[in-house]
């Protein structure tokens, strides 16, 4: 877990430090998980998970908007591909089951079969276990991700077993359960499972601004990490 603090209070220098620190972590994890070195022959598929029409769930799609995708350039403009100094990057925003009728893993697996990447980077919004983590941390995992698990909407996992290549998951907590918020306000470690508020999700009032800022950090961090 990478703690970046309150995004609204960071100036450009501090934001740049966060992006660079994130890029270092992504690069190290990408090379370790794939067993390869990032360079001209390295390929990554970025999957921006979540519902772009629901602001707290739009971290994934918004991150993809900030990426420098290059896979098409390698075929159609080799000189530009070389000039950009990035490895082969492709991206997709699979949406959610209610929009597509397909599991996220099915669409990502189709992207893997088309692009043959060395690594999938899955970006998603998370549910926080503490109000202090809301929009203030970036979590990295080499074990993949279960989309929707944070809000009890478990979908099939995205991991090496289900898509065929290693999956590096990046997540940002954007919501917190009402019961968790109450526990934090009361100074309790945790409320009982039967406590009311488990089905209520709370998000910061300026979540649109915070999602935009965090998506820039993650998108630019991924692009920086994948420079040759």
JSON list of C-alpha atoms in Angstrom, two decimals:
[
{"chain": "A", "resi": 1, "resn": "UNK", "atom": "CA", "xyz": [0.00, 0.00, 0.00]},
{"chain": "A", "resi": 2, "resn": "UNK", "atom": "CA", "xyz": [1.37, 3.34, -1.06]},
{"chain": "A", "resi": 3, "resn": "UNK", "atom": "CA", "xyz": [0.20, 6.27, 1.04]},
{"chain": "A", "resi": 4, "resn": "UNK", "atom": "CA", "xyz": [-0.07, 9.51, -0.90]},
{"chain": "A", "resi": 5, "resn": "UNK", "atom": "CA", "xyz": [-2.11, 11.59, 1.55]},
{"chain": "A", "resi": 6, "resn": "UNK", "atom": "CA", "xyz": [-4.82, 14.09, 0.74]},
{"chain": "A", "resi": 7, "resn": "UNK", "atom": "CA", "xyz": [-4.52, 14.66, -3.02]},
{"chain": "A", "resi": 8, "resn": "UNK", "atom": "CA", "xyz": [-6.15, 18.09, -2.76]},
{"chain": "A", "resi": 9, "resn": "UNK", "atom": "CA", "xyz": [-3.31, 19.43, -0.61]},
{"chain": "A", "resi": 10, "resn": "UNK", "atom": "CA", "xyz": [-0.42, 18.29, -2.84]},
{"chain": "A", "resi": 11, "resn": "UNK", "atom": "CA", "xyz": [1.33, 20.74, -5.13]},
{"chain": "A", "resi": 12, "resn": "UNK", "atom": "CA", "xyz": [2.76, 19.80, -8.53]},
{"chain": "A", "resi": 13, "resn": "UNK", "atom": "CA", "xyz": [6.17, 18.89, -7.13]},
{"chain": "A", "resi": 14, "resn": "UNK", "atom": "CA", "xyz": [4.63, 16.55, -4.56]},
{"chain": "A", "resi": 15, "resn": "UNK", "atom": "CA", "xyz": [2.29, 15.03, -7.16]},
{"chain": "A", "resi": 16, "resn": "UNK", "atom": "CA", "xyz": [5.27, 14.37, -9.40]},
{"chain": "A", "resi": 17, "resn": "UNK", "atom": "CA", "xyz": [7.04, 12.59, -6.55]},
{"chain": "A", "resi": 18, "resn": "UNK", "atom": "CA", "xyz": [3.99, 10.38, -6.03]},
{"chain": "A", "resi": 19, "resn": "UNK", "atom": "CA", "xyz": [3.84, 9.54, -9.74]},
{"chain": "A", "resi": 20, "resn": "UNK", "atom": "CA", "xyz": [7.55, 8.67, -9.83]},
{"chain": "A", "resi": 21, "resn": "UNK", "atom": "CA", "xyz": [7.35, 6.55, -6.68]},
{"chain": "A", "resi": 22, "resn": "UNK", "atom": "CA", "xyz": [4.35, 4.68, -8.10]},
{"chain": "A", "resi": 23, "resn": "UNK", "atom": "CA", "xyz": [6.16, 4.16, -11.42]},
{"chain": "A", "resi": 24, "resn": "UNK", "atom": "CA", "xyz": [9.13, 2.58, -9.62]},
{"chain": "A", "resi": 25, "resn": "UNK", "atom": "CA", "xyz": [6.87, 0.14, -7.77]},
{"chain": "A", "resi": 26, "resn": "UNK", "atom": "CA", "xyz": [4.92, -0.77, -10.92]},
{"chain": "A", "resi": 27, "resn": "UNK", "atom": "CA", "xyz": [8.07, -1.34, -12.95]},
{"chain": "A", "resi": 28, "resn": "UNK", "atom": "CA", "xyz": [9.70, -3.53, -10.31]},
{"chain": "A", "resi": 29, "resn": "UNK", "atom": "CA", "xyz": [6.55, -5.59, -9.82]},
{"chain": "A", "resi": 30, "resn": "UNK", "atom": "CA", "xyz": [5.94, -5.89, -13.58]},
{"chain": "A", "resi": 31, "resn": "UNK", "atom": "CA", "xyz": [9.40, -7.27, -14.26]},
{"chain": "A", "resi": 32, "resn": "UNK", "atom": "CA", "xyz": [9.34, -9.59, -11.27]},
{"chain": "A", "resi": 33, "resn": "UNK", "atom": "CA", "xyz": [5.88, -10.97, -12.07]},
{"chain": "A", "resi": 34, "resn": "UNK", "atom": "CA", "xyz": [6.49, -11.44, -15.81]},
{"chain": "A", "resi": 35, "resn": "UNK", "atom": "CA", "xyz": [10.08, -12.61, -15.55]},
{"chain": "A", "resi": 36, "resn": "UNK", "atom": "CA", "xyz": [11.06, -10.21, -18.35]},
{"chain": "A", "resi": 37, "resn": "UNK", "atom": "CA", "xyz": [12.63, -6.80, -18.82]},
{"chain": "A", "resi": 38, "resn": "UNK", "atom": "CA", "xyz": [10.62, -3.79, -19.91]},
{"chain": "A", "resi": 39, "resn": "UNK", "atom": "CA", "xyz": [11.74, -2.82, -23.39]},
{"chain": "A", "resi": 40, "resn": "UNK", "atom": "CA", "xyz": [10.72, -2.82, -27.04]},
{"chain": "A", "resi": 41, "resn": "UNK", "atom": "CA", "xyz": [9.54, -6.43, -26.92]},
{"chain": "A", "resi": 42, "resn": "UNK", "atom": "CA", "xyz": [7.55, -6.06, -23.70]},
{"chain": "A", "resi": 43, "resn": "UNK", "atom": "CA", "xyz": [3.74, -5.90, -23.95]},
{"chain": "A", "resi": 44, "resn": "UNK", "atom": "CA", "xyz": [1.17, -4.78, -21.37]},
{"chain": "A", "resi": 45, "resn": "UNK", "atom": "CA", "xyz": [-2.64, -4.77, -21.44]},
{"chain": "A", "resi": 46, "resn": "UNK", "atom": "CA", "xyz": [-4.20, -2.23, -19.07]},
{"chain": "A", "resi": 47, "resn": "UNK", "atom": "CA", "xyz": [-7.78, -3.00, -18.01]},
{"chain": "A", "resi": 48, "resn": "UNK", "atom": "CA", "xyz": [-9.70, -0.06, -16.55]},
{"chain": "A", "resi": 49, "resn": "UNK", "atom": "CA", "xyz": [-12.34, -1.81, -14.46]},
{"chain": "A", "resi": 50, "resn": "UNK", "atom": "CA", "xyz": [-15.54, -0.27, -13.16]},
{"chain": "A", "resi": 51, "resn": "UNK", "atom": "CA", "xyz": [-18.55, 1.75, -14.26]},
{"chain": "A", "resi": 52, "resn": "UNK", "atom": "CA", "xyz": [-17.58, 5.03, -15.91]},
{"chain": "A", "resi": 53, "resn": "UNK", "atom": "CA", "xyz": [-21.08, 6.43, -15.25]},
{"chain": "A", "resi": 54, "resn": "UNK", "atom": "CA", "xyz": [-20.74, 6.15, -11.45]},
{"chain": "A", "resi": 55, "resn": "UNK", "atom": "CA", "xyz": [-18.08, 8.60, -10.27]},
{"chain": "A", "resi": 56, "resn": "UNK", "atom": "CA", "xyz": [-16.62, 6.62, -7.32]},
{"chain": "A", "resi": 57, "resn": "UNK", "atom": "CA", "xyz": [-16.35, 3.58, -9.59]},
{"chain": "A", "resi": 58, "resn": "UNK", "atom": "CA", "xyz": [-14.73, 5.40, -12.51]},
{"chain": "A", "resi": 59, "resn": "UNK", "atom": "CA", "xyz": [-11.08, 5.22, -11.46]},
{"chain": "A", "resi": 60, "resn": "UNK", "atom": "CA", "xyz": [-10.32, 2.44, -13.96]},
{"chain": "A", "resi": 61, "resn": "UNK", "atom": "CA", "xyz": [-11.94, 4.01, -17.06]},
{"chain": "A", "resi": 62, "resn": "UNK", "atom": "CA", "xyz": [-10.53, 7.45, -16.18]},
{"chain": "A", "resi": 63, "resn": "UNK", "atom": "CA", "xyz": [-7.04, 5.99, -15.81]},
{"chain": "A", "resi": 64, "resn": "UNK", "atom": "CA", "xyz": [-7.24, 4.47, -19.30]},
{"chain": "A", "resi": 65, "resn": "UNK", "atom": "CA", "xyz": [-8.04, 7.95, -20.66]},
{"chain": "A", "resi": 66, "resn": "UNK", "atom": "CA", "xyz": [-4.66, 9.14, -19.35]},
{"chain": "A", "resi": 67, "resn": "UNK", "atom": "CA", "xyz": [-2.60, 6.33, -20.89]},
{"chain": "A", "resi": 68, "resn": "UNK", "atom": "CA", "xyz": [-0.33, 6.53, -23.91]},
{"chain": "A", "resi": 69, "resn": "UNK", "atom": "CA", "xyz": [-1.41, 3.42, -25.82]},
{"chain": "A", "resi": 70, "resn": "UNK", "atom": "CA", "xyz": [1.17, 2.33, -28.40]},
{"chain": "A", "resi": 71, "resn": "UNK", "atom": "CA", "xyz": [0.30, -1.13, -29.70]},
{"chain": "A", "resi": 72, "resn": "UNK", "atom": "CA", "xyz": [-1.24, 0.23, -32.92]},
{"chain": "A", "resi": 73, "resn": "UNK", "atom": "CA", "xyz": [1.73, 2.51, -33.55]},
{"chain": "A", "resi": 74, "resn": "UNK", "atom": "CA", "xyz": [4.16, -0.36, -33.64]},
{"chain": "A", "resi": 75, "resn": "UNK", "atom": "CA", "xyz": [2.44, -1.62, -36.78]},
{"chain": "A", "resi": 76, "resn": "UNK", "atom": "CA", "xyz": [1.43, 1.63, -38.49]},
{"chain": "A", "resi": 77, "resn": "UNK", "atom": "CA", "xyz": [4.13, 4.11, -37.44]},
{"chain": "A", "resi": 78, "resn": "UNK", "atom": "CA", "xyz": [7.30, 2.41, -36.26]},
{"chain": "A", "resi": 79, "resn": "UNK", "atom": "CA", "xyz": [9.26, 5.66, -36.11]},
{"chain": "A", "resi": 80, "resn": "UNK", "atom": "CA", "xyz": [6.72, 7.30, -33.78]},
{"chain": "A", "resi": 81, "resn": "UNK", "atom": "CA", "xyz": [6.55, 4.15, -31.65]},
{"chain": "A", "resi": 82, "resn": "UNK", "atom": "CA", "xyz": [10.31, 4.29, -31.20]},
{"chain": "A", "resi": 83, "resn": "UNK", "atom": "CA", "xyz": [10.25, 8.02, -30.47]},
{"chain": "A", "resi": 84, "resn": "UNK", "atom": "CA", "xyz": [7.69, 7.66, -27.68]},
{"chain": "A", "resi": 85, "resn": "UNK", "atom": "CA", "xyz": [10.08, 5.42, -25.80]},
{"chain": "A", "resi": 86, "resn": "UNK", "atom": "CA", "xyz": [7.34, 3.18, -24.45]},
{"chain": "A", "resi": 87, "resn": "UNK", "atom": "CA", "xyz": [6.89, -0.56, -24.66]},
{"chain": "A", "resi": 88, "resn": "UNK", "atom": "CA", "xyz": [3.79, -1.98, -26.35]},
{"chain": "A", "resi": 89, "resn": "UNK", "atom": "CA", "xyz": [0.74, -0.79, -24.40]},
{"chain": "A", "resi": 90, "resn": "UNK", "atom": "CA", "xyz": [-2.88, -1.64, -25.15]},
{"chain": "A", "resi": 91, "resn": "UNK", "atom": "CA", "xyz": [-5.95, -0.87, -23.06]},
{"chain": "A", "resi": 92, "resn": "UNK", "atom": "CA", "xyz": [-9.62, -1.67, -22.65]},
{"chain": "A", "resi": 93, "resn": "UNK", "atom": "CA", "xyz": [-12.51, -0.61, -20.41]},
{"chain": "A", "resi": 94, "resn": "UNK", "atom": "CA", "xyz": [-14.68, -3.72, -20.05]},
{"chain": "A", "resi": 95, "resn": "UNK", "atom": "CA", "xyz": [-17.48, -1.97, -18.15]},
{"chain": "A", "resi": 96, "resn": "UNK", "atom": "CA", "xyz": [-19.62, -3.99, -15.76]},
{"chain": "A", "resi": 97, "resn": "UNK", "atom": "CA", "xyz": [-21.85, -7.03, -16.10]},
{"chain": "A", "resi": 98, "resn": "UNK", "atom": "CA", "xyz": [-25.04, -4.97, -16.12]},
{"chain": "A", "resi": 99, "resn": "UNK", "atom": "CA", "xyz": [-23.81, -2.98, -19.12]},
{"chain": "A", "resi": 100, "resn": "UNK", "atom": "CA", "xyz": [-22.31, -5.75, -21.24]},
{"chain": "A", "resi": 101, "resn": "UNK", "atom": "CA", "xyz": [-23.91, -9.00, -20.11]},
{"chain": "A", "resi": 102, "resn": "UNK", "atom": "CA", "xyz": [-20.41, -10.46, -19.91]},
{"chain": "A", "resi": 103, "resn": "UNK", "atom": "CA", "xyz": [-18.12, -11.06, -16.97]},
{"chain": "A", "resi": 104, "resn": "UNK", "atom": "CA", "xyz": [-15.15, -8.70, -16.84]},
{"chain": "A", "resi": 105, "resn": "UNK", "atom": "CA", "xyz": [-12.78, -11.66, -16.89]},
{"chain": "A", "resi": 106, "resn": "UNK", "atom": "CA", "xyz": [-14.30, -12.86, -20.19]},
{"chain": "A", "resi": 107, "resn": "UNK", "atom": "CA", "xyz": [-13.57, -9.53, -21.89]},
{"chain": "A", "resi": 108, "resn": "UNK", "atom": "CA", "xyz": [-10.08, -9.24, -20.43]},
{"chain": "A", "resi": 109, "resn": "UNK", "atom": "CA", "xyz": [-9.31, -12.79, -21.47]},
{"chain": "A", "resi": 110, "resn": "UNK", "atom": "CA", "xyz": [-10.41, -11.89, -25.00]},
{"chain": "A", "resi": 111, "resn": "UNK", "atom": "CA", "xyz": [-8.02, -8.93, -24.93]},
{"chain": "A", "resi": 112, "resn": "UNK", "atom": "CA", "xyz": [-5.21, -11.20, -23.77]},
{"chain": "A", "resi": 113, "resn": "UNK", "atom": "CA", "xyz": [-5.89, -13.62, -26.63]},
{"chain": "A", "resi": 114, "resn": "UNK", "atom": "CA", "xyz": [-5.79, -10.73, -29.13]},
{"chain": "A", "resi": 115, "resn": "UNK", "atom": "CA", "xyz": [-2.76, -8.86, -27.78]},
{"chain": "A", "resi": 116, "resn": "UNK", "atom": "CA", "xyz": [-0.67, -11.62, -26.18]},
{"chain": "A", "resi": 117, "resn": "UNK", "atom": "CA", "xyz": [0.66, -9.34, -23.41]},
{"chain": "A", "resi": 118, "resn": "UNK", "atom": "CA", "xyz": [3.37, -10.28, -20.95]},
{"chain": "A", "resi": 119, "resn": "UNK", "atom": "CA", "xyz": [1.31, -8.69, -18.17]},
{"chain": "A", "resi": 120, "resn": "UNK", "atom": "CA", "xyz": [-2.19, -7.38, -17.44]},
{"chain": "A", "resi": 121, "resn": "UNK", "atom": "CA", "xyz": [-2.49, -4.28, -15.25]},
{"chain": "A", "resi": 122, "resn": "UNK", "atom": "CA", "xyz": [-5.99, -4.08, -13.75]},
{"chain": "A", "resi": 123, "resn": "UNK", "atom": "CA", "xyz": [-7.06, -0.74, -12.24]},
{"chain": "A", "resi": 124, "resn": "UNK", "atom": "CA", "xyz": [-10.16, -0.55, -10.07]},
{"chain": "A", "resi": 125, "resn": "UNK", "atom": "CA", "xyz": [-11.89, 1.39, -7.29]},
{"chain": "A", "resi": 126, "resn": "UNK", "atom": "CA", "xyz": [-11.95, -0.23, -3.85]},
{"chain": "A", "resi": 127, "resn": "UNK", "atom": "CA", "xyz": [-13.91, -0.02, -0.61]},
{"chain": "A", "resi": 128, "resn": "UNK", "atom": "CA", "xyz": [-11.86, 1.30, 2.30]},
{"chain": "A", "resi": 129, "resn": "UNK", "atom": "CA", "xyz": [-11.58, -0.35, 5.71]},
{"chain": "A", "resi": 130, "resn": "UNK", "atom": "CA", "xyz": [-10.85, 3.05, 7.24]},
{"chain": "A", "resi": 131, "resn": "UNK", "atom": "CA", "xyz": [-11.95, 6.58, 6.41]},
{"chain": "A", "resi": 132, "resn": "UNK", "atom": "CA", "xyz": [-8.29, 7.64, 6.56]},
{"chain": "A", "resi": 133, "resn": "UNK", "atom": "CA", "xyz": [-7.58, 5.56, 3.45]},
{"chain": "A", "resi": 134, "resn": "UNK", "atom": "CA", "xyz": [-10.32, 7.15, 1.33]},
{"chain": "A", "resi": 135, "resn": "UNK", "atom": "CA", "xyz": [-8.72, 8.50, -1.87]},
{"chain": "A", "resi": 136, "resn": "UNK", "atom": "CA", "xyz": [-5.42, 8.66, 0.04]},
{"chain": "A", "resi": 137, "resn": "UNK", "atom": "CA", "xyz": [-3.76, 5.33, -0.78]},
{"chain": "A", "resi": 138, "resn": "UNK", "atom": "CA", "xyz": [-2.90, 3.30, -3.85]},
{"chain": "A", "resi": 139, "resn": "UNK", "atom": "CA", "xyz": [-2.84, -0.45, -3.32]},
{"chain": "A", "resi": 140, "resn": "UNK", "atom": "CA", "xyz": [-0.75, -2.79, -5.48]},
{"chain": "A", "resi": 141, "resn": "UNK", "atom": "CA", "xyz": [-1.13, -6.56, -5.56]},
{"chain": "A", "resi": 142, "resn": "UNK", "atom": "CA", "xyz": [0.49, -9.37, -7.52]},
{"chain": "A", "resi": 143, "resn": "UNK", "atom": "CA", "xyz": [-2.41, -11.71, -6.74]},
{"chain": "A", "resi": 144, "resn": "UNK", "atom": "CA", "xyz": [-4.91, -10.20, -9.20]},
{"chain": "A", "resi": 145, "resn": "UNK", "atom": "CA", "xyz": [-8.30, -8.81, -8.20]},
{"chain": "A", "resi": 146, "resn": "UNK", "atom": "CA", "xyz": [-11.94, -9.79, -7.58]},
{"chain": "A", "resi": 147, "resn": "UNK", "atom": "CA", "xyz": [-14.00, -6.98, -9.19]},
{"chain": "A", "resi": 148, "resn": "UNK", "atom": "CA", "xyz": [-16.84, -5.77, -6.97]},
{"chain": "A", "resi": 149, "resn": "UNK", "atom": "CA", "xyz": [-15.74, -7.71, -3.90]},
{"chain": "A", "resi": 150, "resn": "UNK", "atom": "CA", "xyz": [-15.39, -4.57, -1.80]},
{"chain": "A", "resi": 151, "resn": "UNK", "atom": "CA", "xyz": [-19.12, -3.88, -1.99]},
{"chain": "A", "resi": 152, "resn": "UNK", "atom": "CA", "xyz": [-20.29, -7.48, -1.80]},
{"chain": "A", "resi": 153, "resn": "UNK", "atom": "CA", "xyz": [-20.81, -7.82, -5.56]},
{"chain": "A", "resi": 154, "resn": "UNK", "atom": "CA", "xyz": [-18.34, -10.61, -6.19]},
{"chain": "A", "resi": 155, "resn": "UNK", "atom": "CA", "xyz": [-17.47, -11.30, -9.81]},
{"chain": "A", "resi": 156, "resn": "UNK", "atom": "CA", "xyz": [-15.04, -13.84, -11.21]},
{"chain": "A", "resi": 157, "resn": "UNK", "atom": "CA", "xyz": [-11.41, -13.17, -10.34]},
{"chain": "A", "resi": 158, "resn": "UNK", "atom": "CA", "xyz": [-8.83, -11.68, -12.67]},
{"chain": "A", "resi": 159, "resn": "UNK", "atom": "CA", "xyz": [-5.55, -13.50, -12.08]},
{"chain": "A", "resi": 160, "resn": "UNK", "atom": "CA", "xyz": [-2.96, -15.63, -13.81]},
{"chain": "A", "resi": 161, "resn": "UNK", "atom": "CA", "xyz": [-5.20, -18.69, -13.61]},
{"chain": "A", "resi": 162, "resn": "UNK", "atom": "CA", "xyz": [-8.23, -17.04, -15.25]},
{"chain": "A", "resi": 163, "resn": "UNK", "atom": "CA", "xyz": [-6.59, -14.91, -17.97]},
{"chain": "A", "resi": 164, "resn": "UNK", "atom": "CA", "xyz": [-3.39, -16.84, -18.66]},
{"chain": "A", "resi": 165, "resn": "UNK", "atom": "CA", "xyz": [-0.81, -14.15, -17.79]},
{"chain": "A", "resi": 166, "resn": "UNK", "atom": "CA", "xyz": [0.22, -12.41, -14.53]},
{"chain": "A", "resi": 167, "resn": "UNK", "atom": "CA", "xyz": [-2.19, -9.73, -13.31]},
{"chain": "A", "resi": 168, "resn": "UNK", "atom": "CA", "xyz": [-0.88, -6.68, -11.44]},
{"chain": "A", "resi": 169, "resn": "UNK", "atom": "CA", "xyz": [-3.80, -5.01, -9.64]},
{"chain": "A", "resi": 170, "resn": "UNK", "atom": "CA", "xyz": [-3.88, -1.31, -8.76]},
{"chain": "A", "resi": 171, "resn": "UNK", "atom": "CA", "xyz": [-6.70, -0.01, -6.58]},
{"chain": "A", "resi": 172, "resn": "UNK", "atom": "CA", "xyz": [-7.81, 3.19, -4.89]},
{"chain": "A", "resi": 173, "resn": "UNK", "atom": "CA", "xyz": [-10.37, 3.22, -2.05]},
{"chain": "A", "resi": 174, "resn": "UNK", "atom": "CA", "xyz": [-13.18, 5.60, -3.04]},
{"chain": "A", "resi": 175, "resn": "UNK", "atom": "CA", "xyz": [-16.05, 4.45, -0.80]},
{"chain": "A", "resi": 176, "resn": "UNK", "atom": "CA", "xyz": [-16.47, 3.28, 2.77]},
{"chain": "A", "resi": 177, "resn": "UNK", "atom": "CA", "xyz": [-19.30, 1.36, 4.43]},
{"chain": "A", "resi": 178, "resn": "UNK", "atom": "CA", "xyz": [-21.63, 3.38, 6.63]},
{"chain": "A", "resi": 179, "resn": "UNK", "atom": "CA", "xyz": [-20.84, 1.00, 9.51]},
{"chain": "A", "resi": 180, "resn": "UNK", "atom": "CA", "xyz": [-17.09, 1.54, 9.04]},
{"chain": "A", "resi": 181, "resn": "UNK", "atom": "CA", "xyz": [-17.60, 5.31, 9.06]},
{"chain": "A", "resi": 182, "resn": "UNK", "atom": "CA", "xyz": [-19.65, 5.06, 12.26]},
{"chain": "A", "resi": 183, "resn": "UNK", "atom": "CA", "xyz": [-16.96, 2.90, 13.89]},
{"chain": "A", "resi": 184, "resn": "UNK", "atom": "CA", "xyz": [-14.28, 5.45, 13.01]},
{"chain": "A", "resi": 185, "resn": "UNK", "atom": "CA", "xyz": [-16.37, 8.32, 14.39]},
{"chain": "A", "resi": 186, "resn": "UNK", "atom": "CA", "xyz": [-17.07, 6.40, 17.62]},
{"chain": "A", "resi": 187, "resn": "UNK", "atom": "CA", "xyz": [-13.46, 5.31, 18.00]},
{"chain": "A", "resi": 188, "resn": "UNK", "atom": "CA", "xyz": [-14.33, 1.61, 17.75]},
{"chain": "A", "resi": 189, "resn": "UNK", "atom": "CA", "xyz": [-12.11, -0.92, 16.04]},
{"chain": "A", "resi": 190, "resn": "UNK", "atom": "CA", "xyz": [-15.05, -2.51, 14.26]},
{"chain": "A", "resi": 191, "resn": "UNK", "atom": "CA", "xyz": [-18.81, -2.71, 14.61]},
{"chain": "A", "resi": 192, "resn": "UNK", "atom": "CA", "xyz": [-20.58, -6.11, 14.74]},
{"chain": "A", "resi": 193, "resn": "UNK", "atom": "CA", "xyz": [-21.44, -7.73, 11.42]},
{"chain": "A", "resi": 194, "resn": "UNK", "atom": "CA", "xyz": [-25.12, -7.31, 12.27]},
{"chain": "A", "resi": 195, "resn": "UNK", "atom": "CA", "xyz": [-24.75, -3.55, 12.76]},
{"chain": "A", "resi": 196, "resn": "UNK", "atom": "CA", "xyz": [-26.82, -1.35, 10.44]},
{"chain": "A", "resi": 197, "resn": "UNK", "atom": "CA", "xyz": [-25.03, 0.50, 7.68]},
{"chain": "A", "resi": 198, "resn": "UNK", "atom": "CA", "xyz": [-23.39, -2.48, 6.00]},
{"chain": "A", "resi": 199, "resn": "UNK", "atom": "CA", "xyz": [-25.44, -1.80, 2.87]},
{"chain": "A", "resi": 200, "resn": "UNK", "atom": "CA", "xyz": [-24.71, 1.94, 2.83]},
{"chain": "A", "resi": 201, "resn": "UNK", "atom": "CA", "xyz": [-21.69, 3.29, 0.96]},
{"chain": "A", "resi": 202, "resn": "UNK", "atom": "CA", "xyz": [-20.29, 6.74, 1.66]},
{"chain": "A", "resi": 203, "resn": "UNK", "atom": "CA", "xyz": [-17.92, 8.71, -0.58]},
{"chain": "A", "resi": 204, "resn": "UNK", "atom": "CA", "xyz": [-16.24, 12.15, -0.22]},
{"chain": "A", "resi": 205, "resn": "UNK", "atom": "CA", "xyz": [-18.33, 15.04, -1.54]},
{"chain": "A", "resi": 206, "resn": "UNK", "atom": "CA", "xyz": [-15.56, 16.10, -3.93]},
{"chain": "A", "resi": 207, "resn": "UNK", "atom": "CA", "xyz": [-15.03, 12.56, -5.23]},
{"chain": "A", "resi": 208, "resn": "UNK", "atom": "CA", "xyz": [-15.23, 13.76, -8.85]},
{"chain": "A", "resi": 209, "resn": "UNK", "atom": "CA", "xyz": [-12.14, 15.92, -8.34]},
{"chain": "A", "resi": 210, "resn": "UNK", "atom": "CA", "xyz": [-10.32, 13.23, -6.38]},
{"chain": "A", "resi": 211, "resn": "UNK", "atom": "CA", "xyz": [-11.05, 10.51, -8.96]},
{"chain": "A", "resi": 212, "resn": "UNK", "atom": "CA", "xyz": [-9.75, 12.80, -11.71]},
{"chain": "A", "resi": 213, "resn": "UNK", "atom": "CA", "xyz": [-6.54, 13.55, -9.80]},
{"chain": "A", "resi": 214, "resn": "UNK", "atom": "CA", "xyz": [-5.92, 9.94, -8.77]},
{"chain": "A", "resi": 215, "resn": "UNK", "atom": "CA", "xyz": [-6.57, 8.69, -12.29]},
{"chain": "A", "resi": 216, "resn": "UNK", "atom": "CA", "xyz": [-3.95, 11.09, -13.61]},
{"chain": "A", "resi": 217, "resn": "UNK", "atom": "CA", "xyz": [-1.44, 9.86, -11.05]},
{"chain": "A", "resi": 218, "resn": "UNK", "atom": "CA", "xyz": [-2.08, 6.20, -11.88]},
{"chain": "A", "resi": 219, "resn": "UNK", "atom": "CA", "xyz": [-2.27, 6.71, -15.66]},
{"chain": "A", "resi": 220, "resn": "UNK", "atom": "CA", "xyz": [0.90, 8.76, -15.80]},
{"chain": "A", "resi": 221, "resn": "UNK", "atom": "CA", "xyz": [2.57, 6.42, -13.31]},
{"chain": "A", "resi": 222, "resn": "UNK", "atom": "CA", "xyz": [1.86, 3.40, -15.52]},
{"chain": "A", "resi": 223, "resn": "UNK", "atom": "CA", "xyz": [3.13, 5.18, -18.64]},
{"chain": "A", "resi": 224, "resn": "UNK", "atom": "CA", "xyz": [6.29, 6.30, -16.81]},
{"chain": "A", "resi": 225, "resn": "UNK", "atom": "CA", "xyz": [6.89, 2.79, -15.49]},
{"chain": "A", "resi": 226, "resn": "UNK", "atom": "CA", "xyz": [6.69, 1.31, -19.00]},
{"chain": "A", "resi": 227, "resn": "UNK", "atom": "CA", "xyz": [9.25, 3.60, -20.60]},
{"chain": "A", "resi": 228, "resn": "UNK", "atom": "CA", "xyz": [12.17, 1.75, -22.17]}
]
